[in-house]
């Protein structure tokens, strides 16, 4: 039996579903910052997936996986991958 890691996340229980959905979307394929902001930007404080993910160290920006030279992509961190694995 595998043990689920203890991952401390600062997000309300009602926001966790949205946060997990955001992480699944990021994990599906490399997404540019512009693409991510277009799809997930909101002014609603109750839908703060981007802010929660960055504040909790679940995502990062890198140019290593970018298909466009000089354009960084949003990727999951180890902590973000662990949270997704524990949510299944």
GROMACS .gro file of C-alpha atoms in nm, residues 7-24 40 46-49 52-53 56 58 79-80 82-84 86-87:
model
   34
    7UNK     CA    1   0.127   1.816   0.152
    8UNK     CA    2   0.047   2.146   0.321
    9UNK     CA    3  -0.162   2.365   0.094
   10UNK     CA    4  -0.304   2.705   0.176
   11UNK     CA    5  -0.636   2.703  -0.008
   12UNK     CA    6  -0.991   2.675   0.111
   13UNK     CA    7  -1.165   2.339   0.082
   14UNK     CA    8  -1.402   2.488  -0.177
   15UNK     CA    9  -1.100   2.598  -0.384
   16UNK     CA   10  -0.920   2.262  -0.384
   17UNK     CA   11  -1.129   2.119  -0.668
   18UNK     CA   12  -1.052   2.421  -0.884
   19UNK     CA   13  -0.684   2.402  -0.790
   20UNK     CA   14  -0.663   2.031  -0.879
   21UNK     CA   15  -0.842   2.097  -1.210
   22UNK     CA   16  -0.587   2.372  -1.285
   23UNK     CA   17  -0.295   2.139  -1.206
   24UNK     CA   18  -0.443   1.867  -1.428
   40UNK     CA   19  -0.731   3.091  -1.601
   46UNK     CA   20  -1.288   3.265  -0.486
   47UNK     CA   21  -1.137   3.129  -0.808
   48UNK     CA   22  -0.769   3.182  -0.742
   49UNK     CA   23  -0.613   2.869  -0.892
   52UNK     CA   24  -0.290   2.938  -0.497
   53UNK     CA   25  -0.065   2.727  -0.719
   56UNK     CA   26   0.204   2.702  -0.258
   58UNK     CA   27   0.290   2.384  -0.709
   79UNK     CA   28   0.512   1.932  -0.491
   80UNK     CA   29   0.246   1.993  -0.758
   82UNK     CA   30   0.269   1.496  -0.550
   83UNK     CA   31  -0.056   1.682  -0.484
   84UNK     CA   32  -0.205   1.549  -0.807
   86UNK     CA   33  -0.252   1.220  -0.379
   87UNK     CA   34  -0.581   1.354  -0.516
   0.00000   0.00000   0.00000
